[in-house]
Amino acid sequence: MSPLKFCANVSWLFTELPDVSQRLRAAAAAGFQAVEAAWLYDCELRELQRARQAAGVDVVLINTPPGRLLHSCATSAAASTSLRMCFAGDLEAGDLGLGAVPGRGAEFRQGLDLAVTYAKALDCKSRIHLMAGRLPVGSTRSAVAKEMEAIFVQNLKYAADLLSKEGITGLIEPINTRITDPRYFLDSPHQAAEILEKVGKPNLKLQMDVFHWQIMDGNLTQNILKYFPIIGHIQVAQVPGRNEPDSAGELNYKYLFQTLEEHSYQGYIGCEYKPRGSTKDGLGWIKDYWT
Ligand SMILES: O=C(O)C(=O)CO
């Protein structure tokens, strides 16, 4: 059995600290050797590089940009020395990725180029989450599903060829549409597996967020075993509160982590949850996995 590797999602953890550099340092001080993040694009890249090196952590996953930006805090970040962590987009009303969105192909490709620039600069050699995006406002899933899938397959083939030149794995992540994001295009591991089959590129894998899989489908053990060969990254949070794995909820993470150990899962497990209190105080559960 190989030991599990955890990474801190600094878009969710250590949010007591406004600056990315502070969060990277805090993650390292808490014991993490690796971090992941949703979006860092409004943070000044050279500062980000310096902060990562100073903290001594690996960046193992970033997302492609969400799309329409609500505002860019690049000016404030560039102007100030601090790297205020900011979402690069109006995530409520706007976009949540562009991979499957009709008429946004050029923006998807631009966002992919930016993600590769940041991944290379941050020495994030391994993974970029290629976000699918939402159904157009006013459309119904049944009416647009076929068109959006064809667009997603085409964009993923393009992305896979570009990423393979950099040795980077692309990931697609089903996000639950029951609670978190009702208009998101990709919402089940079965749909994602079918799309990956159609794309047929070995450097594209499945990002398994246990929180979303439980809400959409349950049947976690069978789904983990069925899709294990194509799983390239995992994220965890308790259901329904999306708090720490050991918080009250539906999931027995001790059992799920044991299952992953028994199958020698070699990837990272992203801690993408809302701490109930301070991040540090909520990390008691992870000590069992840090030998
Ligand atoms: O919303 C989530 O679970 C994500 O991982 C988005 O990147």
Tab-separated table of C-alpha atoms in Angstrom, residues 1-238:
chain	number	residue	atom	x	y	z
A	1	MET	CA	0.000	0.000	0.000
A	2	SER	CA	1.412	3.429	-0.876
A	3	PRO	CA	0.885	6.388	1.470
A	4	LEU	CA	-1.697	8.914	0.347
A	5	LYS	CA	-0.539	12.394	-0.754
A	6	PHE	CA	-2.691	15.369	0.276
A	7	CYS	CA	-2.573	18.920	-1.032
A	8	ALA	CA	-4.131	22.065	0.434
A	9	ASN	CA	-6.587	23.903	-1.804
A	10	VAL	CA	-5.609	27.504	-0.980
A	11	SER	CA	-8.812	28.841	-2.494
A	12	TRP	CA	-10.718	27.073	0.328
A	13	LEU	CA	-8.206	26.562	3.154
A	14	PHE	CA	-6.312	29.240	5.084
A	15	THR	CA	-8.809	31.851	3.909
A	16	GLU	CA	-8.225	33.545	7.254
A	17	LEU	CA	-5.242	34.961	5.361
A	18	PRO	CA	-6.017	37.317	2.448
A	19	ASP	CA	-2.704	36.921	0.619
A	20	VAL	CA	-1.733	33.892	-1.433
A	21	SER	CA	1.843	34.152	-0.155
A	22	GLN	CA	0.583	33.948	3.433
A	23	ARG	CA	-1.623	30.956	2.562
A	24	LEU	CA	1.253	29.112	0.892
A	25	ARG	CA	3.431	29.685	3.941
A	26	ALA	CA	0.614	28.603	6.265
A	27	ALA	CA	0.029	25.417	4.250
A	28	ALA	CA	3.730	24.550	4.458
A	29	ALA	CA	3.816	25.320	8.182
A	30	ALA	CA	0.786	23.059	8.697
A	31	GLY	CA	2.649	20.169	7.039
A	32	PHE	CA	1.511	20.290	3.408
A	33	GLN	CA	4.191	19.759	0.757
A	34	ALA	CA	1.769	20.517	-2.070
A	35	VAL	CA	-1.069	22.911	-2.778
A	36	GLU	CA	-3.755	23.379	-5.431
A	37	ALA	CA	-5.803	26.454	-6.258
A	38	ALA	CA	-8.863	27.412	-8.249
A	39	TRP	CA	-7.781	30.625	-9.943
A	40	LEU	CA	-4.592	32.651	-9.414
A	41	TYR	CA	-4.755	34.702	-12.599
A	42	ASP	CA	-5.285	38.075	-11.021
A	43	CYS	CA	-2.223	37.583	-8.885
A	44	GLU	CA	1.036	38.968	-10.234
A	45	LEU	CA	2.949	35.966	-11.578
A	46	ARG	CA	6.474	36.893	-10.511
A	47	GLU	CA	5.232	37.535	-6.952
A	48	LEU	CA	3.433	34.208	-7.044
A	49	GLN	CA	6.610	32.424	-8.166
A	50	ARG	CA	8.569	34.066	-5.368
A	51	ALA	CA	5.909	33.160	-2.792
A	52	ARG	CA	5.810	29.523	-3.929
A	53	GLN	CA	9.562	29.155	-3.778
A	54	ALA	CA	9.740	30.896	-0.383
A	55	ALA	CA	7.059	28.574	1.003
A	56	GLY	CA	8.747	25.506	-0.512
A	57	VAL	CA	5.530	23.890	-1.716
A	58	ASP	CA	4.631	22.255	-5.030
A	59	VAL	CA	1.616	23.530	-6.953
A	60	VAL	CA	-0.080	20.404	-8.305
A	61	LEU	CA	-3.357	21.668	-9.794
A	62	ILE	CA	-4.804	24.902	-11.148
A	63	ASN	CA	-8.031	25.574	-13.048
A	64	THR	CA	-8.451	27.167	-16.427
A	65	PRO	CA	-9.891	30.692	-15.960
A	66	PRO	CA	-13.638	30.851	-15.215
A	67	GLY	CA	-14.363	33.206	-18.121
A	68	ARG	CA	-16.055	36.624	-17.870
A	69	LEU	CA	-14.224	38.571	-15.184
A	70	LEU	CA	-16.263	40.534	-12.711
A	71	HIS	CA	-13.249	42.690	-12.029
A	72	SER	CA	-9.575	42.228	-12.210
A	73	CYS	CA	-7.664	42.810	-9.055
A	74	ALA	CA	-4.480	42.548	-11.053
A	75	THR	CA	-4.077	46.308	-10.781
A	76	SER	CA	-4.493	46.241	-7.029
A	77	ALA	CA	-2.282	43.175	-6.751
A	78	ALA	CA	0.380	44.742	-8.961
A	79	ALA	CA	0.103	48.016	-7.088
A	80	SER	CA	0.299	46.501	-3.680
A	81	THR	CA	3.009	44.167	-2.489
A	82	SER	CA	0.465	41.731	-1.169
A	83	LEU	CA	-1.151	39.096	-3.325
A	84	ARG	CA	-4.777	39.415	-2.383
A	85	MET	CA	-6.442	36.125	-3.264
A	86	CYS	CA	-9.210	36.890	-5.671
A	87	PHE	CA	-11.582	35.038	-7.831
A	88	ALA	CA	-11.128	36.075	-11.414
A	89	GLY	CA	-14.742	36.239	-12.354
A	90	ASP	CA	-18.301	36.722	-11.241
A	91	LEU	CA	-18.789	33.115	-10.240
A	92	GLU	CA	-22.416	33.499	-9.281
A	93	ALA	CA	-23.901	35.145	-12.343
A	94	GLY	CA	-21.091	34.725	-14.871
A	95	ASP	CA	-19.033	31.873	-16.212
A	96	LEU	CA	-17.546	28.806	-14.566
A	97	GLY	CA	-15.246	27.719	-17.374
A	98	LEU	CA	-15.662	27.732	-21.156
A	99	GLY	CA	-14.740	24.257	-22.414
A	100	ALA	CA	-18.258	23.270	-23.457
A	101	VAL	CA	-19.802	26.719	-23.957
A	102	PRO	CA	-21.099	27.572	-27.437
A	103	GLY	CA	-19.386	30.505	-29.156
A	104	ARG	CA	-16.560	30.859	-26.619
A	105	GLY	CA	-13.885	28.670	-28.286
A	106	ALA	CA	-11.366	31.482	-28.812
A	107	GLU	CA	-11.691	32.548	-25.159
A	108	PHE	CA	-11.292	28.924	-24.057
A	109	ARG	CA	-8.046	28.654	-26.021
A	110	GLN	CA	-6.794	31.995	-24.639
A	111	GLY	CA	-7.625	30.845	-21.108
A	112	LEU	CA	-5.816	27.568	-21.730
A	113	ASP	CA	-2.696	29.449	-22.872
A	114	LEU	CA	-2.831	31.543	-19.686
A	115	ALA	CA	-3.260	28.427	-17.545
A	116	VAL	CA	-0.234	26.812	-19.205
A	117	THR	CA	1.810	29.994	-18.654
A	118	TYR	CA	0.933	29.975	-14.939
A	119	ALA	CA	1.389	26.216	-14.595
A	120	LYS	CA	4.871	26.361	-16.133
A	121	ALA	CA	5.863	29.436	-14.120
A	122	LEU	CA	4.682	27.790	-10.921
A	123	ASP	CA	6.417	24.576	-11.833
A	124	CYS	CA	2.933	22.972	-11.748
A	125	LYS	CA	4.114	20.277	-14.051
A	126	SER	CA	1.236	18.019	-13.577
A	127	ARG	CA	-2.386	19.039	-13.782
A	128	ILE	CA	-4.743	21.637	-15.221
A	129	HIS	CA	-8.482	21.364	-14.611
A	130	LEU	CA	-10.182	22.147	-17.929
A	131	MET	CA	-13.463	23.652	-16.758
A	132	ALA	CA	-16.522	22.803	-18.828
A	133	GLY	CA	-18.727	25.771	-18.008
A	134	ARG	CA	-22.450	26.325	-17.648
A	135	LEU	CA	-25.495	25.925	-19.856
A	136	PRO	CA	-26.328	29.250	-21.527
A	137	VAL	CA	-28.837	31.242	-19.451
A	138	GLY	CA	-32.389	30.381	-20.492
A	139	SER	CA	-31.430	27.091	-22.183
A	140	THR	CA	-32.536	23.634	-21.098
A	141	ARG	CA	-30.053	20.805	-20.629
A	142	SER	CA	-31.864	18.500	-23.047
A	143	ALA	CA	-31.880	21.150	-25.771
A	144	VAL	CA	-28.144	21.995	-25.640
A	145	ALA	CA	-26.480	18.822	-24.300
A	146	LYS	CA	-25.537	17.366	-27.691
A	147	GLU	CA	-24.068	20.616	-29.014
A	148	MET	CA	-22.170	21.343	-25.776
A	149	GLU	CA	-20.739	17.829	-25.652
A	150	ALA	CA	-19.452	18.139	-29.228
A	151	ILE	CA	-17.857	21.509	-28.393
A	152	PHE	CA	-16.312	20.087	-25.210
A	153	VAL	CA	-14.879	17.063	-27.086
A	154	GLN	CA	-13.371	19.358	-29.731
A	155	ASN	CA	-11.859	21.734	-27.146
A	156	LEU	CA	-10.534	18.838	-25.066
A	157	LYS	CA	-8.778	17.314	-28.089
A	158	TYR	CA	-7.154	20.692	-28.751
A	159	ALA	CA	-6.204	21.055	-25.099
A	160	ALA	CA	-4.812	17.521	-24.841
A	161	ASP	CA	-2.495	18.051	-27.829
A	162	LEU	CA	-1.279	21.379	-26.436
A	163	LEU	CA	-0.784	20.009	-22.911
A	164	SER	CA	1.021	16.890	-24.100
A	165	LYS	CA	3.808	19.122	-25.459
A	166	GLU	CA	4.288	20.406	-21.903
A	167	GLY	CA	3.947	17.063	-20.148
A	168	ILE	CA	0.810	18.301	-18.399
A	169	THR	CA	-2.283	16.177	-17.678
A	170	GLY	CA	-5.666	17.744	-18.368
A	171	LEU	CA	-8.525	16.969	-15.985
A	172	ILE	CA	-12.288	17.226	-16.309
A	173	GLU	CA	-14.378	17.404	-13.150
A	174	PRO	CA	-18.071	16.639	-12.754
A	175	ILE	CA	-19.635	19.255	-10.447
A	176	ASN	CA	-22.956	18.470	-8.799
A	177	THR	CA	-25.993	20.234	-10.251
A	178	ARG	CA	-28.287	19.343	-7.368
A	179	ILE	CA	-26.795	21.861	-4.892
A	180	THR	CA	-23.580	23.573	-5.986
A	181	ASP	CA	-24.167	24.662	-9.582
A	182	PRO	CA	-27.453	23.710	-11.302
A	183	ARG	CA	-26.359	24.973	-14.718
A	184	TYR	CA	-22.937	23.318	-14.843
A	185	PHE	CA	-22.579	21.190	-17.983
A	186	LEU	CA	-20.549	18.265	-16.576
A	187	ASP	CA	-22.222	16.689	-13.559
A	188	SER	CA	-21.590	12.953	-13.377
A	189	PRO	CA	-18.628	10.554	-13.580
A	190	HIS	CA	-20.516	8.520	-16.185
A	191	GLN	CA	-20.930	11.520	-18.487
A	192	ALA	CA	-17.280	12.463	-17.954
A	193	ALA	CA	-16.064	8.930	-18.712
A	194	GLU	CA	-18.071	8.870	-21.948
A	195	ILE	CA	-16.596	12.208	-23.003
A	196	LEU	CA	-13.046	11.077	-22.193
A	197	GLU	CA	-13.704	7.963	-24.292
A	198	LYS	CA	-14.772	10.158	-27.243
A	199	VAL	CA	-11.747	12.436	-26.836
A	200	GLY	CA	-9.421	9.419	-26.666
A	201	LYS	CA	-6.342	11.212	-25.367
A	202	PRO	CA	-4.196	9.468	-22.712
A	203	ASN	CA	-3.171	12.710	-21.020
A	204	LEU	CA	-6.777	13.630	-20.195
A	205	LYS	CA	-8.095	12.186	-16.957
A	206	LEU	CA	-10.990	12.376	-14.527
A	207	GLN	CA	-10.951	14.695	-11.509
A	208	MET	CA	-12.961	12.889	-8.844
A	209	ASP	CA	-14.454	15.290	-6.315
A	210	VAL	CA	-16.005	12.889	-3.789
A	211	PHE	CA	-18.354	15.618	-2.529
A	212	HIS	CA	-19.931	16.018	-5.981
A	213	TRP	CA	-19.976	12.280	-6.761
A	214	GLN	CA	-21.823	11.485	-3.525
A	215	ILE	CA	-24.453	14.152	-4.112
A	216	MET	CA	-25.069	13.140	-7.727
A	217	ASP	CA	-24.761	9.400	-7.624
A	218	GLY	CA	-23.708	7.821	-4.299
A	219	ASN	CA	-22.441	4.267	-4.982
A	220	LEU	CA	-18.946	5.619	-4.279
A	221	THR	CA	-17.018	2.372	-3.856
A	222	GLN	CA	-18.284	0.938	-7.147
A	223	ASN	CA	-17.721	4.200	-9.002
A	224	ILE	CA	-14.207	4.567	-7.595
A	225	LEU	CA	-13.325	1.028	-8.655
A	226	LYS	CA	-15.000	1.387	-12.049
A	227	TYR	CA	-13.262	4.652	-12.945
A	228	PHE	CA	-10.022	4.149	-11.009
A	229	PRO	CA	-7.931	3.661	-14.217
A	230	ILE	CA	-8.901	7.120	-15.513
A	231	ILE	CA	-8.858	9.049	-12.201
A	232	GLY	CA	-6.071	11.643	-12.309
A	233	HIS	CA	-6.883	13.706	-9.215
A	234	ILE	CA	-9.183	13.506	-6.204
A	235	GLN	CA	-10.755	16.183	-4.026
A	236	VAL	CA	-12.485	15.590	-0.700
A	237	ALA	CA	-15.034	17.237	1.585
A	238	GLN	CA	-17.773	15.895	3.860
